[in-house]
CSV table of C-alpha atoms in Angstrom, one decimal:
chain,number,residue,atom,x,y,z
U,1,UNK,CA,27.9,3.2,-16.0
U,2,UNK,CA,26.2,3.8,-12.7
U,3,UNK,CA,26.3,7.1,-11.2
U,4,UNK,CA,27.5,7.2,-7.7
U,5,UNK,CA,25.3,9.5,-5.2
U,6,UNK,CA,27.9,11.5,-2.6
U,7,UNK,CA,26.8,12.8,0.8
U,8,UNK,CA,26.6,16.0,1.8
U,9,UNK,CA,27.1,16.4,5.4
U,10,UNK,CA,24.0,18.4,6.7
U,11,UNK,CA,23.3,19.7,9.9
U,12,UNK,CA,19.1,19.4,11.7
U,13,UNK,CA,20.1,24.0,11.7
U,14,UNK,CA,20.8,23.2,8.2
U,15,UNK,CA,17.9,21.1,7.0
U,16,UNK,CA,15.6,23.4,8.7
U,17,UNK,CA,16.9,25.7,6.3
U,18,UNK,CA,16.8,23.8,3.5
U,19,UNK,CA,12.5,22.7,4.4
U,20,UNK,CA,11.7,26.8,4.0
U,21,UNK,CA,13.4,26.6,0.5
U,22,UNK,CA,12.1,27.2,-2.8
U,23,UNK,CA,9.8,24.1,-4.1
U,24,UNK,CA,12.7,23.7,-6.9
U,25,UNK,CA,14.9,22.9,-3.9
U,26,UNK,CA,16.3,19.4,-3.9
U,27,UNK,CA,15.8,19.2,-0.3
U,28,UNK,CA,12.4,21.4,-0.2
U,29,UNK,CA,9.5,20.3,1.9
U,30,UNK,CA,6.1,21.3,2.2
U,31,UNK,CA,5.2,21.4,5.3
U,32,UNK,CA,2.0,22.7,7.4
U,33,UNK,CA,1.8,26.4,8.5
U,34,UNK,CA,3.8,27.5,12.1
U,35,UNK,CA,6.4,24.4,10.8
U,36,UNK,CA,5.5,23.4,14.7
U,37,UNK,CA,8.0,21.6,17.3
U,38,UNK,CA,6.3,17.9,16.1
U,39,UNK,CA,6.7,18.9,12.4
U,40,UNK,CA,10.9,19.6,13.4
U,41,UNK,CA,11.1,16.0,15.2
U,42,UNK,CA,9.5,14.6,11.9
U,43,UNK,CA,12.0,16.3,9.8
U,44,UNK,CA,14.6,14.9,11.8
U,45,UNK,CA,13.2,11.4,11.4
U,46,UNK,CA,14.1,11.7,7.4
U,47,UNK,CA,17.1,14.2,7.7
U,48,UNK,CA,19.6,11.4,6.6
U,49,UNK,CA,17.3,11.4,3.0
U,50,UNK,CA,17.9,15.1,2.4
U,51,UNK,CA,21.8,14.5,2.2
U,52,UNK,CA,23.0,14.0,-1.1
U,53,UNK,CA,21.3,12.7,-4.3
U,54,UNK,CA,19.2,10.1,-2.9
U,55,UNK,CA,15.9,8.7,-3.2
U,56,UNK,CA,13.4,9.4,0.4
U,57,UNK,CA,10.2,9.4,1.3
U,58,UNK,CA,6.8,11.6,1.6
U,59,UNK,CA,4.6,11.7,4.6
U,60,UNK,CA,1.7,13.4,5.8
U,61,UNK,CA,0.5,13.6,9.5
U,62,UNK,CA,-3.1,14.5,10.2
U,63,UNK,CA,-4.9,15.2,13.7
U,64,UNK,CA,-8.4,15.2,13.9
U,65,UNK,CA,-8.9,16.6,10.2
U,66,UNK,CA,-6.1,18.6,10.2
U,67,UNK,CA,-2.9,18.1,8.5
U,68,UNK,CA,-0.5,19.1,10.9
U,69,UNK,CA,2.5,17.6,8.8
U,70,UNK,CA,3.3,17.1,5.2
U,71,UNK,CA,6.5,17.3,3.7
U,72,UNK,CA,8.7,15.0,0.7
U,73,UNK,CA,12.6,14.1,1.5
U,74,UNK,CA,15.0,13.6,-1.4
U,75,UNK,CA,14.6,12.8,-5.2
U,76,UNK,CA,12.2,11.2,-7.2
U,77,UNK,CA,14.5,10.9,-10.2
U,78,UNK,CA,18.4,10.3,-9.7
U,79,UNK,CA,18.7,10.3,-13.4
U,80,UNK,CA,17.3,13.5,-13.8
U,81,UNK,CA,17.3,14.9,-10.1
U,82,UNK,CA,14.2,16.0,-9.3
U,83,UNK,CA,13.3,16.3,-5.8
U,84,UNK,CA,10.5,14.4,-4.5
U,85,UNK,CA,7.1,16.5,-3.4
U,86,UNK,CA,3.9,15.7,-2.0
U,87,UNK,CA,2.4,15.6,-5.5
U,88,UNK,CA,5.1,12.4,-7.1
U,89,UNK,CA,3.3,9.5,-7.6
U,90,UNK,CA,4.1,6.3,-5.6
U,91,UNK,CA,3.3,2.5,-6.5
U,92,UNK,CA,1.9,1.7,-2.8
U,93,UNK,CA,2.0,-2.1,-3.1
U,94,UNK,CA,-0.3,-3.3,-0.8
U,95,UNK,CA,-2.3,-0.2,0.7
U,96,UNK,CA,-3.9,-0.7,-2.7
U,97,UNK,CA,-5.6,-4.1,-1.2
U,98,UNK,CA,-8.0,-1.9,0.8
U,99,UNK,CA,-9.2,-0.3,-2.3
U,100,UNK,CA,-9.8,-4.1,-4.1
U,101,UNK,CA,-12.0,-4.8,-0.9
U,102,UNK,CA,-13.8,-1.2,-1.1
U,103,UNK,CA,-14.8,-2.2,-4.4
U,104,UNK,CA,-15.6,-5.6,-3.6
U,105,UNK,CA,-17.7,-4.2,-0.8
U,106,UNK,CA,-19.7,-2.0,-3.2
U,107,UNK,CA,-20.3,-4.7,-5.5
U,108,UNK,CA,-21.6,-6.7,-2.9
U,109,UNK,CA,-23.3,-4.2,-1.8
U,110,UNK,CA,-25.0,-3.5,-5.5
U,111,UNK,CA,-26.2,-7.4,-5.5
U,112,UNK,CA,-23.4,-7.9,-8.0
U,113,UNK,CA,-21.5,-10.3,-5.6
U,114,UNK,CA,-22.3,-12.9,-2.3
U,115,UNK,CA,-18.9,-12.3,0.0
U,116,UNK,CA,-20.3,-15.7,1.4
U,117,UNK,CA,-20.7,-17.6,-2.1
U,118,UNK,CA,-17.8,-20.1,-3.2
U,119,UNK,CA,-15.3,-18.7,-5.0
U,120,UNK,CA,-16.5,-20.5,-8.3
U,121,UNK,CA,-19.0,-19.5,-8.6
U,122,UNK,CA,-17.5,-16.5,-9.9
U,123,UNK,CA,-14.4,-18.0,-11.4
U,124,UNK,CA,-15.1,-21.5,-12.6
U,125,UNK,CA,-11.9,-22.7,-13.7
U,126,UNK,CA,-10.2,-22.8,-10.3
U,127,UNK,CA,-8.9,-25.7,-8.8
U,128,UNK,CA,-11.7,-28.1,-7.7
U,129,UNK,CA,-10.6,-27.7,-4.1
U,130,UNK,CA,-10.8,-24.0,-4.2
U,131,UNK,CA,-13.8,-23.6,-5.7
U,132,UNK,CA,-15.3,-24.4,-3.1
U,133,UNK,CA,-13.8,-21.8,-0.5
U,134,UNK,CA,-16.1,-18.3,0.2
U,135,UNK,CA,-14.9,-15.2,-1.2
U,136,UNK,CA,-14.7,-13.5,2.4
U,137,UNK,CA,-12.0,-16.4,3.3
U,138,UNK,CA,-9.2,-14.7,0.3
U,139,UNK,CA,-10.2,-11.2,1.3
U,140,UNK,CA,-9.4,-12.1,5.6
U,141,UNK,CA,-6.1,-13.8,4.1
U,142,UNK,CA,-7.9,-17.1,5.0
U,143,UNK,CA,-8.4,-19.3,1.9
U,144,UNK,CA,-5.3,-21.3,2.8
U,145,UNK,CA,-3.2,-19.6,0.0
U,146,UNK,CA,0.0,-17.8,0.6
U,147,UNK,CA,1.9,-15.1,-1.9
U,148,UNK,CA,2.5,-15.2,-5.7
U,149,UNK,CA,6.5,-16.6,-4.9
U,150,UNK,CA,5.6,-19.6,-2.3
U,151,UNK,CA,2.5,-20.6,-4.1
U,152,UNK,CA,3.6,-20.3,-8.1
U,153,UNK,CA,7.4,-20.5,-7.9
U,154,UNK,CA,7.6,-24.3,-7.7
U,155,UNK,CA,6.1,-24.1,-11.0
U,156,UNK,CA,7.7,-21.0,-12.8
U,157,UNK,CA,11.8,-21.5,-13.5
U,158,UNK,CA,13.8,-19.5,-15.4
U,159,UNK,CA,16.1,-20.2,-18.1
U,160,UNK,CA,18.9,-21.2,-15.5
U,161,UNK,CA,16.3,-23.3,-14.1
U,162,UNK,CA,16.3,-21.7,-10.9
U,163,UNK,CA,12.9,-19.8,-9.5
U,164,UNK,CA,11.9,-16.5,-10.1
U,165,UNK,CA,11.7,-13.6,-9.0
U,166,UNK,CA,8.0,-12.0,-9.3
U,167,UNK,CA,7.8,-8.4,-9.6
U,168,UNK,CA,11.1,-7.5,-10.7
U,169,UNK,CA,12.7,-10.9,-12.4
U,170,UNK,CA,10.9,-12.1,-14.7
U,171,UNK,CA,7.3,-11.5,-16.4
U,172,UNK,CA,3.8,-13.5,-16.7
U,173,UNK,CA,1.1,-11.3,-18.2
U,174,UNK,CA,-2.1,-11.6,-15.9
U,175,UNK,CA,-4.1,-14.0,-18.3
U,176,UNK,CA,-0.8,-16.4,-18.0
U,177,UNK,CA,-0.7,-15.7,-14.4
U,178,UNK,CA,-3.9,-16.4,-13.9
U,179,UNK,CA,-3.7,-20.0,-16.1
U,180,UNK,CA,-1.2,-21.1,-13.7
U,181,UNK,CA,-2.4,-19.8,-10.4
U,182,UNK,CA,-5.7,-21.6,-11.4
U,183,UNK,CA,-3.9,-24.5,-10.9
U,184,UNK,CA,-3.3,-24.6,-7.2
U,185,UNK,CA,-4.8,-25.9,-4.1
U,186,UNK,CA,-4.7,-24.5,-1.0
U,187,UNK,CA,-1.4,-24.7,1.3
U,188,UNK,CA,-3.9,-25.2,4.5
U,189,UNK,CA,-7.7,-25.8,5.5
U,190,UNK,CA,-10.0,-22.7,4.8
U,191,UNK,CA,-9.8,-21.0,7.8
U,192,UNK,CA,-7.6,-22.8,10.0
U,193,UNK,CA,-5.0,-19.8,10.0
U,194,UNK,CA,-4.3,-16.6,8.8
U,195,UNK,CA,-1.6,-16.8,5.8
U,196,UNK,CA,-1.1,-13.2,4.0
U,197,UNK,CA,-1.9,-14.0,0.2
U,198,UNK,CA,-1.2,-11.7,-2.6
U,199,UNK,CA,-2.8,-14.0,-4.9
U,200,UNK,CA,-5.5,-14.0,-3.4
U,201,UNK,CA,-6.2,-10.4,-3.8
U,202,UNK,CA,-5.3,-10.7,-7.4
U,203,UNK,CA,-8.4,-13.4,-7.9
U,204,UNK,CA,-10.5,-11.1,-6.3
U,205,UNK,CA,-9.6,-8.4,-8.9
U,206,UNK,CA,-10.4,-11.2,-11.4
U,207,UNK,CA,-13.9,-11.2,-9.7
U,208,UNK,CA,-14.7,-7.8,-9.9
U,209,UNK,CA,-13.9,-7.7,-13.2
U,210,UNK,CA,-16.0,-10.5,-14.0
U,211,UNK,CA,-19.0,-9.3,-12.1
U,212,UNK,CA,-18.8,-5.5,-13.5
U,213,UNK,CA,-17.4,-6.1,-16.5
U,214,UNK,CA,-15.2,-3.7,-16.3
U,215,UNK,CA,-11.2,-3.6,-16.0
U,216,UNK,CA,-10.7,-3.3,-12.2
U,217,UNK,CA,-8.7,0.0,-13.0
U,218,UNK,CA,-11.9,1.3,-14.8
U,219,UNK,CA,-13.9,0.0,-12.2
U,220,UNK,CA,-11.9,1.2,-8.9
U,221,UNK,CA,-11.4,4.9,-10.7
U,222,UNK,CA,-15.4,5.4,-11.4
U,223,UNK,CA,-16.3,4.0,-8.3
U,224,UNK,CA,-14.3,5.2,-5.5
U,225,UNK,CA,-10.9,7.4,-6.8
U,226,UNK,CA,-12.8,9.6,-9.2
U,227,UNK,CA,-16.1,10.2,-6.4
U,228,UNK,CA,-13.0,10.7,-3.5
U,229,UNK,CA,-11.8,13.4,-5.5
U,230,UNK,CA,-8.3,11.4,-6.5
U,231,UNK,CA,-8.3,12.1,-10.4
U,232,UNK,CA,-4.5,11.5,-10.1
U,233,UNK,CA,-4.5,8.1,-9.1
U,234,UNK,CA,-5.2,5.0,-10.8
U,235,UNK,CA,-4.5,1.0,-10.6
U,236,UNK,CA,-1.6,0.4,-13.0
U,237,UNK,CA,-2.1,-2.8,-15.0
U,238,UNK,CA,0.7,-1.5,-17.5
U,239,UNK,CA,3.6,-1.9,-16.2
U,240,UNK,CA,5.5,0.2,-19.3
U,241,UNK,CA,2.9,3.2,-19.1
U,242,UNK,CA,4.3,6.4,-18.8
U,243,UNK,CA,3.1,8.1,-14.8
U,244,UNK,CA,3.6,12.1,-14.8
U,245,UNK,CA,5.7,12.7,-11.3
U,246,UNK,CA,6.5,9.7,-10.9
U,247,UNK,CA,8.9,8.5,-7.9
U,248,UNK,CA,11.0,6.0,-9.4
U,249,UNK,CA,11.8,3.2,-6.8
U,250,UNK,CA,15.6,2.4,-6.1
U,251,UNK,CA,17.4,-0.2,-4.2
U,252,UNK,CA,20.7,0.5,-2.7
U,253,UNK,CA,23.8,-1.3,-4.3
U,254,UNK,CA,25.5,-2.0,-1.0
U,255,UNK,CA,22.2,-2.5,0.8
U,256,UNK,CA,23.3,-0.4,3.6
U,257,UNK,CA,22.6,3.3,4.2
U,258,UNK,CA,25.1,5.9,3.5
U,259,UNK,CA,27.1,4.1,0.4
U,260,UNK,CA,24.9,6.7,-1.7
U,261,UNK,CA,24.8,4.3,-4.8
U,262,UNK,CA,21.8,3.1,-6.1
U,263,UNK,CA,19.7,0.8,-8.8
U,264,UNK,CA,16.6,1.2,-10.4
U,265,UNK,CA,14.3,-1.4,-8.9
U,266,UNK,CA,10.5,-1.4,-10.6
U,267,UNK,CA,8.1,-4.1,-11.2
U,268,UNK,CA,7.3,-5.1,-14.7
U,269,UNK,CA,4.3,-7.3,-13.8
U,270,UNK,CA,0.7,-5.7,-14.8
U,271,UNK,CA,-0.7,-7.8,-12.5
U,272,UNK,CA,-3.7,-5.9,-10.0
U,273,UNK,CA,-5.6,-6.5,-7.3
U,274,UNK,CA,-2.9,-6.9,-4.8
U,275,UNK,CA,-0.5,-3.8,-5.0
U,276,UNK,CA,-1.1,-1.6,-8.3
U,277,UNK,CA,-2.3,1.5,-7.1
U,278,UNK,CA,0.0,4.4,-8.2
U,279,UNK,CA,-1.0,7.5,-6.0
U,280,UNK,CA,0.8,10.8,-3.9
U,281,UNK,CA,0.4,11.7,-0.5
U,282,UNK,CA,-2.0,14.9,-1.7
U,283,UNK,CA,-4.3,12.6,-3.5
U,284,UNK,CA,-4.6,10.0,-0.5
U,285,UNK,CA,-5.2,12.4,2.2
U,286,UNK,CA,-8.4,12.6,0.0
U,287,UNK,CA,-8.4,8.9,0.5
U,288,UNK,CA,-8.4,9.1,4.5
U,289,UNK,CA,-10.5,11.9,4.5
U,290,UNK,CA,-13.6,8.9,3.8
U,291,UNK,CA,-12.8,7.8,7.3
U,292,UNK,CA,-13.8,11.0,9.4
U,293,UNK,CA,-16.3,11.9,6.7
U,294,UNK,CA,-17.4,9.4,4.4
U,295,UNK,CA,-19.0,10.1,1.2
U,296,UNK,CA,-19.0,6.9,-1.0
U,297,UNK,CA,-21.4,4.0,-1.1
U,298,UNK,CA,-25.2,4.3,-0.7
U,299,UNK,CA,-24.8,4.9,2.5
U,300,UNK,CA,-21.7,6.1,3.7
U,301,UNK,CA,-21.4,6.1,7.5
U,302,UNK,CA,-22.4,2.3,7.1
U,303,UNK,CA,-19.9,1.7,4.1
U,304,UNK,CA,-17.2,3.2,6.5
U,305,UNK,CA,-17.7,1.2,9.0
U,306,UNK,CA,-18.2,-2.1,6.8
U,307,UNK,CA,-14.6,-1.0,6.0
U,308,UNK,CA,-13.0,-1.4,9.3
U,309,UNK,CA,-15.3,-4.3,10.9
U,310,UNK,CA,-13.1,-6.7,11.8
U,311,UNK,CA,-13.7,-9.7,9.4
U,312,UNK,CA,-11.6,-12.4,10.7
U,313,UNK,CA,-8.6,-13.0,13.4
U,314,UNK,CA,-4.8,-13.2,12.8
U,315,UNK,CA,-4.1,-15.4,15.4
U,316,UNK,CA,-7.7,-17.5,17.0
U,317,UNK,CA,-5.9,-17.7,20.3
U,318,UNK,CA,-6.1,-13.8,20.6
U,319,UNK,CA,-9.0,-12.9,18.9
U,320,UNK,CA,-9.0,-9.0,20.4
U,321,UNK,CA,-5.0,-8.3,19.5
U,322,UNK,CA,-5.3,-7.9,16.0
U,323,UNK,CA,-8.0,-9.1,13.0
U,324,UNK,CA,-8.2,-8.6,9.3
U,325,UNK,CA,-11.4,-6.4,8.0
U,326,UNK,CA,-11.6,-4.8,4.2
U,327,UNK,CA,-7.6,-4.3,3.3
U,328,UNK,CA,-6.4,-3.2,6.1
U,329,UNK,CA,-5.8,-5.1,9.7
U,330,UNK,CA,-7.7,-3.9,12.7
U,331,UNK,CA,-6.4,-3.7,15.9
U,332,UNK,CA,-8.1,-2.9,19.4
U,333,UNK,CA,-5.4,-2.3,21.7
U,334,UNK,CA,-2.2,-0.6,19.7
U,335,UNK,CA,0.2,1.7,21.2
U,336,UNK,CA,-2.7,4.5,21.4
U,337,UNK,CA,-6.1,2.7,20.9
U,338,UNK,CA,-7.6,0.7,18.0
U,339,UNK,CA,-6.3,1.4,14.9
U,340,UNK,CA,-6.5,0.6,11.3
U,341,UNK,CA,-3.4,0.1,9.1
U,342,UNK,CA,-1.7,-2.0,6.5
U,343,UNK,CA,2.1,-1.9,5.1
U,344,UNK,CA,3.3,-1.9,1.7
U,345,UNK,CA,5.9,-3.7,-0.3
U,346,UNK,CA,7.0,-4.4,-3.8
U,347,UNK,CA,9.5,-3.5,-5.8
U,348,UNK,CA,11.5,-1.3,-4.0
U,349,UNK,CA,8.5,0.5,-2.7
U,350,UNK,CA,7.4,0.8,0.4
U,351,UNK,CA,4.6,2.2,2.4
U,352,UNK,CA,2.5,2.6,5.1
U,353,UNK,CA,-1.1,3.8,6.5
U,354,UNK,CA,-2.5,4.2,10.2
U,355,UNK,CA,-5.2,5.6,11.2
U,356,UNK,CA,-6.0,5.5,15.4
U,357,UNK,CA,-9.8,5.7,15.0
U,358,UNK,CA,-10.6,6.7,18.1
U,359,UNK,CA,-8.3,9.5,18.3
U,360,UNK,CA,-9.1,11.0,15.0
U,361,UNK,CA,-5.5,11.1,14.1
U,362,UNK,CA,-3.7,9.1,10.9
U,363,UNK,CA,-0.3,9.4,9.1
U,364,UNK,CA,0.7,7.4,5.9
U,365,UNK,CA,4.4,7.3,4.4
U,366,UNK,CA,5.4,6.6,0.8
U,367,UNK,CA,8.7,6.0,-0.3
U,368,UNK,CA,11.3,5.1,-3.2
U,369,UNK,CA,13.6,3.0,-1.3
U,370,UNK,CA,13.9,-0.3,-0.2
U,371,UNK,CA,16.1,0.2,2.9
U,372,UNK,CA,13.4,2.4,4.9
U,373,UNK,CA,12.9,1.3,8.6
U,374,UNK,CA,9.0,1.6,8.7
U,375,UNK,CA,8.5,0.3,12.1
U,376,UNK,CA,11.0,2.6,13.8
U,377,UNK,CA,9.9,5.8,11.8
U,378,UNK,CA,6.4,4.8,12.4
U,379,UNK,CA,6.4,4.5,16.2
U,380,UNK,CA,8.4,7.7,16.7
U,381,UNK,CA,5.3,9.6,14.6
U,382,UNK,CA,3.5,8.2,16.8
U,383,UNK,CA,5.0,8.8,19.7
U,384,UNK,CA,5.7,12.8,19.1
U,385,UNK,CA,2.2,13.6,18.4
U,386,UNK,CA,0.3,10.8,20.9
U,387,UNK,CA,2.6,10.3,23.3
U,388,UNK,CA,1.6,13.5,25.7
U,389,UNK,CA,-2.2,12.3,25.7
U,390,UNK,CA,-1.4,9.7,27.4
C-alpha cells in the first residue's frame, strides 16, 4: 500500500526559517555563508519541494571559484524520510557521458586509442556497415545511431509482445545488450546529422574497456574520480548494489505537481557508458573545479581544453549556435556567452551542468524527480546571478 505524501502549506518567511535549521531537518539546506539575496531567490525556485514528504533536488551555484550557493530541497528516502543534503548520491544519467569521453581522451592521449580509426578496429563484431565509422563520429552523436529504445526496441518485445521499456521495464545484461546492439546499422549516413545516441556512448565504454583492460568503472575511478578528489563517486554497472546516501528516484503517480503521491522509479540495467555515474553535488563541485584549474592528464591546461573544443556541429547550417565536444555541447553565443553543458535523464533522474566559460561562473542541479522543469529553473539561475552584468 502506497503511502500518500500531504502538503504542508509553507510560507518563502517560513522556508527561510526552515534553510537555518538543524541538518536533521527535513527541509534543512546548506547553504553558503551571508545566505545572500541570490541564494533567497534560489530557495524560492525549489520552495514548492520543501512542502511535505517529497522528493527535490540539490544544487550548487559557483562564481568565479566560489560557491556562492549550495543547498538540498526535500527527501532522499520517502520510505524512510530522510531529507536530501548536498552529500546524497544521485544517478546523473547523461552528465556521466563527459566522463566516458574524458577517459576516451586520456586513452587516446596514452596511444591506447585513434579517435579517427574505424570503430572495428576496436570492436570487430559490429555490423559490417558500422565498422567502418570513426570513433569521433559516436562520441559527436554522429555515427548515424540514435538511443537504446529507437534503435533496439524493434527487436526486444516483451512477454505481451509489445516493446520495452529500457531502463526501468525490462532487463538485458550488457554482454546481451551488446549481442544485439552489434546487430544494427546505422539509421543515417556518418555524419550527415547530429542524432543524440546513448548507444553509442555505451560502445565507447565497450572500447575503453577493451583498450585498458579494465572495467570502465575501474578505469574512470583510477583515472579521473579518484585523481579529482571524488572517492565518493563511481560508474554503477550493478544495478542491485547497495549506494550509502543514496537519493532514491520517484515519479509522481498523478504526473502533476502537488498530488504529493509518488512511486519508486530506478533503472535496473547495468549498462555504462551512457548514464551510470552515481555522484553528490559536494563530490562534483570537485568535478568542475578541473575547468578553472585543471589537474588531470599529462598536461592539463591542454586536456581542459581538448574537453571543450568543439568536435562537431548540431545543426551544419549554424555551425557557431551550438556544437558537440567531449560529453558536453558547446555553445558560443548562450544567454551570457559560450558555455558548456549537458542534461540528464533516466529513470526518474534528472540533471543538469553549465558552466559559462568566459564568465567563470557554473551551476549543476541533481534531482529525484521526474516532474522537475529544468529549463525554467535553469534560466532563472541564471538570470539572478548574470543578469546584472549585462
Amino acid at each position: 500500500m502506497r503511502r500518500p505524501c500531504l502538503p504542508v502549506i509553507c510560507s518563502f518567511a517560513a522556508l527561510l526559517s526552515a534553510c537555518e535549521s538543524t541538518p536533521d531537518s527535513p527541509s534543512a539546506v546548506t547553504s553558503s555563508p551571508g545566505f545572500s539575496q541570490q541564494s533567497r531567490q534560489v530557495n524560492v525556485l525549489f520552495e514548492s519541494y520543501s512542502q511535505g514528504l517529497q522528493p527535490g533536488c540539490a544544487v550548487a551555484v559557483v562564481d568565479e571559484g566560489k560557491v556562492v550557493h549550495k543547498a538540498a530541497y526535500g527527501y532522499a528516502s520517502l520510505d524512510h524520510e530522510i531529507p536530501l543534503s548536498t552529500d546524497s548520491m544521485f544517478r546523473v544519467a547523461s552528465l556521466s557521458k563527459q566522463f566516458t569521453a574524458a577517459a576516451l581522451a586520456l586513452a587516446a592521449n596514452d596511444g591506447l586509442v585513434d579517435l579517427d580509426a574505424p570503430i572495428g578496429r576496436y570492436l570487430p563484431n559490429l555490423q559490417a556497415r558500422t565498422r567502418q565509422i570513426p570513433l569521433r563520429f559516436f562520441m559527436t552523436h554522429t555515427a548515424g545511431f540514435a538511443g537504446f529504445e529507437e534503435s533496439l526496441q524493434p527487436h526486444v518485445k516483451g512477454l505481451n509482445g509489445k516493446p520495452v521499456t529500457f531502463g526501468t521495464g525490462d532487463y538485458l545484461a550488457p554482454d546481451e545488450l551488446f549481442e544485439l546492439s552489434r546487430q544494427t546499422a546505422p539509421l543515417s549516413d556518418p555524419g550527415e546529422k547530429f542524432t543524440y545516441s546513448n548507444m553509442s556512448y555505451y560502445w565507447l565504454g565497450r572500447v575503453i574497456e577493451r583498450v585498458t583492460d579494465e572495467s570502465l568503472r575501474q578505469y574512470i575511478s583510477r583515472k579521473l574520480l579518484v585523481p579529482a578528489g571524488m572517492r565518493r563517486s563511481f560508474i554503477s554497472d550493478n544495478a542491485d548494489e547497495v549506494i550509502p546516501d543514496r537519493a532514491t528516484a520517484y515519479t509522481p503517480l498523478s504526473g502533476s505537481l502537488g498530488s504529493y503521491q509518488f512511486e519508486v522509479s530506478e533503472t535496473n540495467l547495468d549498462w555504462v557508458g551512457a548514464n551510470a555515474l552515481v555522484t553528490s553535488i559536494n563530490e562534483f563541485l570537485l568535478w568542475d573545479e578541473q575547468f578553472r584549474t585543471p589537474t588531470l592528464g599529462r598536461t592539463p591546461e591542454a586536456f581542459r581544453a581538448q574537453l571543450v573544443s568543439r568536435q562537431g556541429d548540431l545543426d551544419k547550417d549554424d555551425p557557431d549556435s551550438a556544437g558537440y565536444a567531449f560529453g558536453l555541447y558547446v555553445k558560443d553565443r548562450d544567454s551570457y556567452g559560450r558555455s558548456v553543458y549537458h542534461r540528464g535523464s533516466w529513470a526518474a533522474y534528472r540533471s543538469i551542468y553549465k558552466r559559462y566559460l568566459d564568465r567563470d561562473f557554473a551551476y549543476f542541479i541533481f534531482c529525484n524527480r521526474s516532474d522537475v522543469d529544468r529549463e525554467q529553473i535553469s534560466q532563472a539561475i541564471e538570470d539572478i546571478y548574470l543578469k546584472t552584468r549585462s
